[in-house]
Tab-separated table of N, CA, C and O and ligand atoms in Angstrom:
chain	number	residue	atom	x	y	z
A	1417	PRO	N	-77.695	40.823	111.023
A	1417	PRO	CA	-77.257	42.130	110.577
A	1417	PRO	C	-77.085	43.275	111.653
A	1417	PRO	O	-76.338	44.006	111.557
A	1418	GLY	N	-77.647	43.004	112.963
A	1418	GLY	CA	-77.577	43.785	113.901
A	1418	GLY	C	-78.494	44.859	113.876
A	1418	GLY	O	-79.310	45.238	112.709
A	1419	THR	N	-78.510	45.820	114.851
A	1419	THR	CA	-79.422	47.000	115.020
A	1419	THR	C	-79.192	48.042	113.781
A	1419	THR	O	-77.903	48.382	113.894
A	1420	PRO	N	-80.156	48.418	113.195
A	1420	PRO	CA	-79.670	49.460	112.230
A	1420	PRO	C	-79.326	50.840	113.042
A	1420	PRO	O	-79.749	51.005	114.083
A	1421	TYR	N	-78.473	51.606	112.366
A	1421	TYR	CA	-78.053	52.792	113.113
A	1421	TYR	C	-79.103	53.840	113.110
A	1421	TYR	O	-79.901	53.875	111.956
A	1422	LEU	N	-79.206	54.696	114.084
A	1422	LEU	CA	-80.208	55.784	114.105
A	1422	LEU	C	-79.747	56.841	113.191
A	1422	LEU	O	-78.430	56.809	112.877
A	1423	ARG	N	-80.664	57.624	112.554
A	1423	ARG	CA	-80.304	58.527	111.615
A	1423	ARG	C	-80.539	59.657	112.227
A	1423	ARG	O	-81.558	60.167	112.517
A	1424	VAL	N	-79.591	60.657	112.230
A	1424	VAL	CA	-79.438	61.793	112.798
A	1424	VAL	C	-79.499	63.034	111.722
A	1424	VAL	O	-78.581	63.176	111.083
A	1425	THR	N	-80.565	63.931	111.904
A	1425	THR	CA	-80.441	65.140	110.946
A	1425	THR	C	-79.955	66.200	111.578
A	1425	THR	O	-79.558	66.403	112.764
A	1426	PRO	N	-79.523	67.282	110.669
A	1426	PRO	CA	-78.946	68.660	111.397
A	1426	PRO	C	-79.918	69.259	112.395
A	1426	PRO	O	-79.434	69.791	113.313
A	1427	SER	N	-81.224	69.041	112.259
A	1427	SER	CA	-82.077	69.642	113.338
A	1427	SER	C	-82.154	68.803	114.501
A	1427	SER	O	-82.436	69.479	115.860
A	1428	MET	N	-81.625	67.725	114.392
A	1428	MET	CA	-81.740	67.068	115.634
A	1428	MET	C	-80.531	67.092	116.424
A	1428	MET	O	-80.544	67.343	117.730
A	1429	LEU	N	-79.564	67.244	115.714
A	1429	LEU	CA	-77.948	67.304	116.356
A	1429	LEU	C	-77.934	68.784	116.925
A	1429	LEU	O	-77.219	68.950	118.091
A	1430	LYS	N	-78.518	69.844	116.337
A	1430	LYS	CA	-78.631	71.113	116.829
A	1430	LYS	C	-79.035	71.355	118.478
A	1430	LYS	O	-78.729	72.224	119.039
A	1431	LYS	N	-79.800	70.206	118.756
A	1431	LYS	CA	-80.331	70.613	120.011
A	1431	LYS	C	-79.485	69.664	120.985
A	1431	LYS	O	-79.763	69.797	122.525
A	1432	GLN	N	-78.685	69.055	120.482
A	1432	GLN	CA	-77.619	68.083	121.568
A	1432	GLN	C	-76.630	68.926	122.010
A	1432	GLN	O	-75.379	68.619	121.563
A	1433	THR	N	-76.799	69.778	122.812
A	1433	THR	CA	-75.781	70.722	122.959
A	1433	THR	C	-75.154	70.374	124.364
A	1433	THR	O	-74.049	71.148	124.949
A	1434	GLY	N	-75.788	69.533	125.126
A	1434	GLY	CA	-75.067	69.555	126.659
A	1434	GLY	C	-75.778	70.342	127.491
A	1434	GLY	O	-75.543	70.115	128.721
A	1435	ARG	N	-76.625	71.276	127.136
A	1435	ARG	CA	-77.428	71.805	128.092
A	1435	ARG	C	-78.894	71.501	127.950
A	1435	ARG	O	-79.124	70.618	127.473
A	1436	LYS	N	-79.287	72.310	129.114
A	1436	LYS	CA	-81.097	71.909	129.313
A	1436	LYS	C	-81.169	70.357	129.348
A	1436	LYS	O	-82.300	69.737	128.977
A	1437	GLY	N	-80.267	69.916	130.290
A	1437	GLY	CA	-80.673	68.172	130.656
A	1437	GLY	C	-80.368	67.437	129.173
A	1437	GLY	O	-80.646	66.001	129.365
A	1438	LYS	N	-79.636	67.826	128.148
A	1438	LYS	CA	-79.509	67.022	127.076
A	1438	LYS	C	-78.202	66.578	127.123
A	1438	LYS	O	-77.327	67.242	127.093
A	1439	ASP	N	-77.910	65.330	126.515
A	1439	ASP	CA	-76.382	64.965	126.085
A	1439	ASP	C	-75.957	65.739	125.050
A	1439	ASP	O	-76.434	66.388	124.270
A	1440	ALA	N	-74.622	65.832	124.914
A	1440	ALA	CA	-74.207	66.417	124.017
A	1440	ALA	C	-73.482	65.583	122.811
A	1440	ALA	O	-72.898	64.505	123.096
A	1441	TRP	N	-74.069	65.708	121.510
A	1441	TRP	CA	-73.680	65.061	120.512
A	1441	TRP	C	-72.688	65.853	119.342
A	1441	TRP	O	-72.691	66.941	119.271
A	1442	THR	N	-72.007	65.238	118.760
A	1442	THR	CA	-71.138	65.743	117.851
A	1442	THR	C	-70.960	64.761	116.593
A	1442	THR	O	-71.506	63.607	116.878
A	1443	VAL	N	-70.630	65.397	115.500
A	1443	VAL	CA	-70.504	64.574	114.346
A	1443	VAL	C	-68.947	64.542	114.200
A	1443	VAL	O	-68.203	65.528	113.860
A	1444	PHE	N	-68.347	63.458	113.884
A	1444	PHE	CA	-66.953	63.249	113.165
A	1444	PHE	C	-66.865	62.223	112.079
A	1444	PHE	O	-67.512	61.260	111.964
A	1445	ASN	N	-66.676	62.695	110.738
A	1445	ASN	CA	-66.598	62.106	109.513
A	1445	ASN	C	-68.006	61.409	109.241
A	1445	ASN	O	-67.945	60.225	108.923
A	1446	GLY	N	-69.336	61.925	109.461
A	1446	GLY	CA	-70.275	61.386	109.045
A	1446	GLY	C	-71.020	60.614	109.881
A	1446	GLY	O	-72.104	60.079	109.986
A	1447	ARG	N	-70.440	60.346	111.204
A	1447	ARG	CA	-71.107	59.461	112.464
A	1447	ARG	C	-71.025	60.631	113.585
A	1447	ARG	O	-70.435	61.359	113.693
A	1448	VAL	N	-72.292	60.022	114.413
A	1448	VAL	CA	-72.654	60.898	115.290
A	1448	VAL	C	-72.174	60.050	116.664
A	1448	VAL	O	-72.621	59.048	116.735
A	1449	TYR	N	-71.642	61.051	117.418
A	1449	TYR	CA	-71.611	60.288	118.848
A	1449	TYR	C	-71.746	61.289	120.109
A	1449	TYR	O	-72.154	62.567	119.935
A	1450	ASN	N	-72.248	60.624	121.078
A	1450	ASN	CA	-72.398	61.320	122.472
A	1450	ASN	C	-71.480	61.734	123.081
A	1450	ASN	O	-70.707	60.451	123.579
A	1451	ILE	N	-70.817	62.578	123.148
A	1451	ILE	CA	-69.810	62.621	123.698
A	1451	ILE	C	-69.718	63.278	125.180
A	1451	ILE	O	-68.752	63.509	126.120
A	1452	SER	N	-70.881	63.008	126.043
A	1452	SER	CA	-70.927	63.534	127.238
A	1452	SER	C	-70.239	62.670	128.246
A	1452	SER	O	-69.768	62.979	129.185
A	1453	PRO	N	-70.676	61.196	128.213
A	1453	PRO	CA	-69.670	60.281	128.833
A	1453	PRO	C	-68.073	60.427	128.812
A	1453	PRO	O	-67.644	60.191	129.827
A	1454	TYR	N	-67.527	61.187	127.875
A	1454	TYR	CA	-66.261	61.399	127.811
A	1454	TYR	C	-65.877	62.466	128.300
A	1454	TYR	O	-64.660	62.983	128.968
A	1455	MET	N	-66.591	63.707	128.397
A	1455	MET	CA	-66.336	64.849	129.196
A	1455	MET	C	-65.290	64.921	130.281
A	1455	MET	O	-64.526	65.684	130.135
A	1456	PRO	N	-65.679	64.091	131.213
A	1456	PRO	CA	-64.638	64.366	132.131
A	1456	PRO	C	-63.187	63.765	132.093
A	1456	PRO	O	-62.546	64.086	133.012
A	1457	TYR	N	-63.061	63.181	131.170
A	1457	TYR	CA	-61.756	62.525	130.645
A	1457	TYR	C	-60.906	63.207	129.765
A	1457	TYR	O	-59.784	62.967	129.325
A	1458	HIS	N	-61.810	64.195	129.178
A	1458	HIS	CA	-60.911	64.866	127.823
A	1458	HIS	C	-59.723	65.804	128.398
A	1458	HIS	O	-59.797	66.407	129.179
A	1459	PRO	N	-58.402	65.426	127.920
A	1459	PRO	CA	-57.503	66.045	128.475
A	1459	PRO	C	-57.414	67.575	128.147
A	1459	PRO	O	-56.721	68.224	128.947
A	1460	GLY	N	-58.030	67.952	127.053
A	1460	GLY	CA	-58.126	69.319	126.786
A	1460	GLY	C	-59.200	70.094	127.698
A	1460	GLY	O	-59.121	71.374	127.398
A	1461	GLY	N	-60.088	69.474	128.470
A	1461	GLY	CA	-60.997	69.968	129.237
A	1461	GLY	C	-62.250	69.839	128.653
A	1461	GLY	O	-62.487	69.996	127.635
A	1462	GLU	N	-63.318	70.278	129.666
A	1462	GLU	CA	-64.771	70.491	129.063
A	1462	GLU	C	-65.016	71.455	128.181
A	1462	GLU	O	-65.964	70.954	127.189
A	1463	PRO	N	-64.627	72.511	128.457
A	1463	PRO	CA	-65.244	73.826	127.635
A	1463	PRO	C	-64.746	73.361	126.391
A	1463	PRO	O	-65.287	73.886	125.150
A	1464	GLU	N	-63.388	73.016	126.042
A	1464	GLU	CA	-62.865	72.684	124.458
A	1464	GLU	C	-63.802	71.698	123.826
A	1464	GLU	O	-64.099	71.899	122.700
A	1465	LEU	N	-63.998	70.455	124.547
A	1465	LEU	CA	-64.689	69.764	123.990
A	1465	LEU	C	-66.158	70.254	123.596
A	1465	LEU	O	-66.554	69.563	122.498
A	1466	LEU	N	-66.793	70.861	124.562
A	1466	LEU	CA	-67.951	71.647	124.145
A	1466	LEU	C	-68.193	72.285	122.875
A	1466	LEU	O	-69.174	72.558	122.592
A	1467	ARG	N	-67.221	72.661	122.354
A	1467	ARG	CA	-67.246	73.605	121.362
A	1467	ARG	C	-67.674	73.041	119.765
A	1467	ARG	O	-67.937	73.453	118.848
A	1468	CYS	N	-67.626	71.619	120.199
A	1468	CYS	CA	-68.149	70.741	118.828
A	1468	CYS	C	-69.323	70.207	119.207
A	1468	CYS	O	-70.116	69.616	118.552
A	1469	ALA	N	-70.008	70.452	120.304
A	1469	ALA	CA	-71.311	69.897	120.944
A	1469	ALA	C	-72.357	70.516	119.872
A	1469	ALA	O	-72.628	71.988	119.705
A	1470	GLY	N	-73.408	69.829	119.500
A	1470	GLY	CA	-74.513	70.526	118.507
A	1470	GLY	C	-74.228	70.688	117.169
A	1470	GLY	O	-74.914	71.240	116.522
A	1471	ARG	N	-73.046	70.330	116.691
A	1471	ARG	CA	-72.785	70.517	115.382
A	1471	ARG	C	-71.465	69.616	114.940
A	1471	ARG	O	-71.107	68.833	115.449
A	1472	ASP	N	-71.232	69.737	113.696
A	1472	ASP	CA	-70.374	68.753	112.923
A	1472	ASP	C	-69.044	69.388	113.626
A	1472	ASP	O	-68.447	70.505	113.168
A	1473	GLY	N	-68.230	68.294	114.283
A	1473	GLY	CA	-66.815	68.739	114.664
A	1473	GLY	C	-65.712	68.110	114.195
A	1473	GLY	O	-64.565	68.314	114.668
A	1474	THR	N	-66.258	67.903	113.101
A	1474	THR	CA	-64.950	67.220	111.943
A	1474	THR	C	-63.707	67.986	111.971
A	1474	THR	O	-62.703	67.537	111.970
A	1475	LYS	N	-64.115	69.072	111.290
A	1475	LYS	CA	-62.802	70.170	110.982
A	1475	LYS	C	-62.276	70.613	112.287
A	1475	LYS	O	-60.905	70.554	112.310
A	1476	LEU	N	-63.021	70.882	113.385
A	1476	LEU	CA	-62.284	71.308	114.635
A	1476	LEU	C	-61.118	70.403	115.430
A	1476	LEU	O	-60.210	70.490	115.662
A	1477	PHE	N	-61.765	69.020	115.349
A	1477	PHE	CA	-60.911	67.928	115.648
A	1477	PHE	C	-59.737	67.696	115.153
A	1477	PHE	O	-58.706	67.604	115.421
A	1478	ALA	N	-59.928	67.951	113.784
A	1478	ALA	CA	-58.808	67.487	112.722
A	1478	ALA	C	-57.579	68.686	112.779
A	1478	ALA	O	-56.570	68.461	112.760
A	1479	GLU	N	-58.120	69.582	113.386
A	1479	GLU	CA	-57.495	71.057	113.327
A	1479	GLU	C	-56.330	70.856	114.398
A	1479	GLU	O	-55.148	71.345	114.376
A	1480	ILE	N	-57.030	70.282	115.671
A	1480	ILE	CA	-56.329	70.282	116.849
A	1480	ILE	C	-55.474	69.123	117.282
A	1480	ILE	O	-54.304	69.181	117.666
A	1481	HIS	N	-56.273	67.878	116.768
A	1481	HIS	CA	-55.419	66.715	117.143
A	1481	HIS	C	-55.740	65.544	116.353
A	1481	HIS	O	-56.470	64.487	116.796
A	1482	PRO	N	-55.227	65.709	115.134
A	1482	PRO	CA	-55.564	64.620	114.111
A	1482	PRO	C	-55.073	63.304	114.188
A	1482	PRO	O	-55.614	62.410	113.940
A	1483	TRP	N	-53.918	63.239	115.320
A	1483	TRP	CA	-53.513	62.024	115.722
A	1483	TRP	C	-54.222	61.146	116.710
A	1483	TRP	O	-54.232	59.768	116.962
A	1484	VAL	N	-55.344	61.942	117.154
A	1484	VAL	CA	-56.006	61.032	118.409
A	1484	VAL	C	-57.079	60.362	117.471
A	1484	VAL	O	-57.903	60.628	116.785
A	1485	ASN	N	-57.180	59.103	118.101
A	1485	ASN	CA	-58.098	57.597	117.512
A	1485	ASN	C	-59.375	57.708	118.239
A	1485	ASN	O	-59.670	57.084	118.613
A	1486	TYR	N	-60.329	58.800	117.601
A	1486	TYR	CA	-61.533	58.934	118.359
A	1486	TYR	C	-62.579	57.715	118.181
A	1486	TYR	O	-63.565	57.437	118.796
A	1487	GLU	N	-62.153	56.891	116.829
A	1487	GLU	CA	-63.186	55.869	116.357
A	1487	GLU	C	-63.027	54.874	117.498
A	1487	GLU	O	-63.969	54.151	117.941
A	1488	THR	N	-61.882	54.637	118.082
A	1488	THR	CA	-61.632	53.691	119.028
A	1488	THR	C	-62.152	54.132	120.597
A	1488	THR	O	-62.928	53.363	121.090
A	1489	MET	N	-61.774	55.304	120.752
A	1489	MET	CA	-62.110	56.043	122.083
A	1489	MET	C	-63.802	56.138	122.394
A	1489	MET	O	-64.259	55.982	123.176
A	1490	LEU	N	-64.174	56.475	121.010
A	1490	LEU	CA	-65.898	56.666	121.327
A	1490	LEU	C	-66.591	55.685	120.747
A	1490	LEU	O	-67.947	55.737	120.506
A	1491	ALA	N	-65.914	54.372	120.652
A	1491	ALA	CA	-66.710	53.409	119.787
A	1491	ALA	C	-68.261	53.071	120.597
A	1491	ALA	O	-68.978	52.805	120.044
A	1492	SER	N	-67.982	53.136	121.840
A	1492	SER	CA	-69.201	52.724	122.572
A	1492	SER	C	-70.266	53.729	122.769
A	1492	SER	O	-71.375	53.872	123.301
A	1493	SER	N	-69.831	54.770	121.802
A	1493	SER	CA	-70.866	56.171	122.331
A	1493	SER	C	-71.409	56.641	120.694
A	1493	SER	O	-71.687	57.771	120.501
A	1494	MET	N	-71.006	55.695	119.873
A	1494	MET	CA	-71.297	55.857	118.525
A	1494	MET	C	-72.986	55.759	118.812
A	1494	MET	O	-73.295	54.787	118.966
A	1495	ILE	N	-73.753	56.811	118.129
A	1495	ILE	CA	-75.171	56.574	118.301
A	1495	ILE	C	-75.847	56.393	116.799
A	1495	ILE	O	-77.031	56.197	116.508
A	1496	GLY	N	-75.092	57.029	115.773
A	1496	GLY	CA	-75.964	57.130	114.612
A	1496	GLY	C	-75.244	57.457	113.190
A	1496	GLY	O	-73.777	57.911	113.433
A	1497	LEU	N	-75.953	57.810	112.234
A	1497	LEU	CA	-75.322	58.330	111.149
A	1497	LEU	C	-75.804	59.828	110.648
A	1497	LEU	O	-77.052	59.955	111.099
A	1498	PHE	N	-74.912	60.672	110.430
A	1498	PHE	CA	-75.568	61.911	110.190
A	1498	PHE	C	-76.173	61.901	108.828
A	1498	PHE	O	-75.316	61.726	107.678
A	1499	VAL	N	-77.389	62.359	108.616
A	1499	VAL	CA	-77.819	62.491	107.312
A	1499	VAL	C	-78.696	63.617	106.791
A	1499	VAL	O	-79.159	64.356	107.941
A	1500	GLU	N	-79.175	63.952	105.597
A	1500	GLU	CA	-79.592	65.136	105.367
A	1500	GLU	C	-81.165	65.095	105.955
A	1500	GLU	O	-81.857	64.019	106.294
A	1501	GLU	N	-81.631	66.222	106.372
A	1501	GLU	CA	-83.181	66.346	106.680
A	1501	GLU	C	-83.924	65.749	105.570
A	1501	GLU	O	-84.852	65.227	106.124
A	1502	SER	N	-83.895	65.778	104.187
A	1502	SER	CA	-84.669	65.166	103.348
A	1502	SER	C	-84.558	63.480	103.398
A	1502	SER	O	-85.297	63.054	102.561
A	1503	GLU	N	-83.385	63.205	103.821
A	1503	GLU	CA	-83.251	61.646	104.039
A	1503	GLU	C	-83.957	60.884	105.086
A	1503	GLU	O	-84.236	59.746	105.051
A	1504	VAL	N	-84.937	61.680	105.727
A	1504	VAL	CA	-85.592	61.009	106.894
A	1504	VAL	C	-87.060	61.572	106.631
A	1504	VAL	O	-87.304	62.599	106.440
A	1505	ALA	N	-88.039	60.570	106.661
A	1505	ALA	CA	-89.432	60.605	106.361
A	1505	ALA	C	-90.191	61.396	107.616
A	1505	ALA	O	-89.712	61.134	108.863
A	1506	GLY	N	-90.944	62.149	107.328
A	1506	GLY	CA	-91.980	62.752	108.469
A	1506	GLY	C	-91.083	64.142	108.849
A	1506	GLY	O	-91.356	64.674	109.904
B	394	HEM	C1	-56.013	67.160	123.994
B	394	HEM	C2	-59.216	63.376	122.766
B	394	HEM	C3	-62.308	66.805	121.332
B	394	HEM	C4	-59.198	70.113	122.327
B	394	HEM	C5	-56.825	65.617	123.928
B	394	HEM	C6	-56.099	64.381	124.035
B	394	HEM	C7	-56.781	63.375	123.722
B	394	HEM	C8	-58.190	64.412	123.243
B	394	HEM	C9	-56.478	62.127	123.779
B	394	HEM	C10	-54.574	64.194	124.571
B	394	HEM	C11	-53.851	64.240	123.177
B	394	HEM	C12	-52.438	64.215	123.048
B	394	HEM	O1	-51.770	64.531	124.237
B	394	HEM	O2	-51.646	63.807	122.231
B	394	HEM	C13	-60.396	64.128	122.232
B	394	HEM	C14	-61.551	63.256	121.967
B	394	HEM	C15	-62.461	64.216	121.424
B	394	HEM	C16	-61.663	65.441	121.361
B	394	HEM	C17	-61.858	61.859	121.995
B	394	HEM	C18	-63.871	64.041	120.758
B	394	HEM	C19	-64.794	63.542	121.779
B	394	HEM	C20	-61.613	67.858	121.184
B	394	HEM	C21	-62.226	69.228	120.493
B	394	HEM	C22	-61.239	70.047	121.036
B	394	HEM	C23	-60.243	69.444	121.818
B	394	HEM	C24	-63.599	69.472	119.715
B	394	HEM	C25	-61.482	71.505	120.697
B	394	HEM	C26	-62.362	72.432	120.587
B	394	HEM	C27	-58.318	69.550	122.632
B	394	HEM	C28	-56.895	70.587	123.458
B	394	HEM	C29	-56.089	69.253	123.903
B	394	HEM	C30	-56.926	68.056	123.433
B	394	HEM	C31	-56.792	71.922	123.296
B	394	HEM	C32	-54.960	69.680	124.300
B	394	HEM	C33	-54.556	69.557	125.857
B	394	HEM	C34	-53.353	69.867	126.542
B	394	HEM	O3	-52.529	68.906	126.087
B	394	HEM	O4	-53.374	70.685	127.363
B	394	HEM	N1	-58.060	65.460	123.143
B	394	HEM	N2	-60.641	65.576	122.145
B	394	HEM	N3	-60.581	68.249	121.917
B	394	HEM	N4	-58.165	68.404	123.337
B	394	HEM	FE1	-59.238	67.008	122.550
């Protein structure tokens, strides 16, 4: 079955802004991605990409370039599933 996915809550996501030594994470369609490794390669530049850091970037991404296949591009940077606070114990 493989390794279970990490379950990421809104409060965990909020800290992953790409600042203070932390990687930048975002959410596209319920999946959480580490976008820091892709940062230098983004054709739209780093500041644009960082607009979705630490939050759900689904809408923003779809507004700008819905034709871009992020699933393939970020496959190796998929770190988990975005879940509600109440879905995680503790
Ligand atoms: C361009 C990928 C997130 C803004 C592009 C292009 C790719 C890409 C492949 C070139 C598209 C083309 O020419 O057809 C990605 C990936 C993202 C991401 C993989 C997520 C990790 C974002 C976000 C924003 C953004 C969140 C804005 C908030 C732009 C802009 C361009 C662009 C403005 C146009 C650059 C230009 O042609 O001058 N992106 N993008 N991208 N992206 Fe992203």
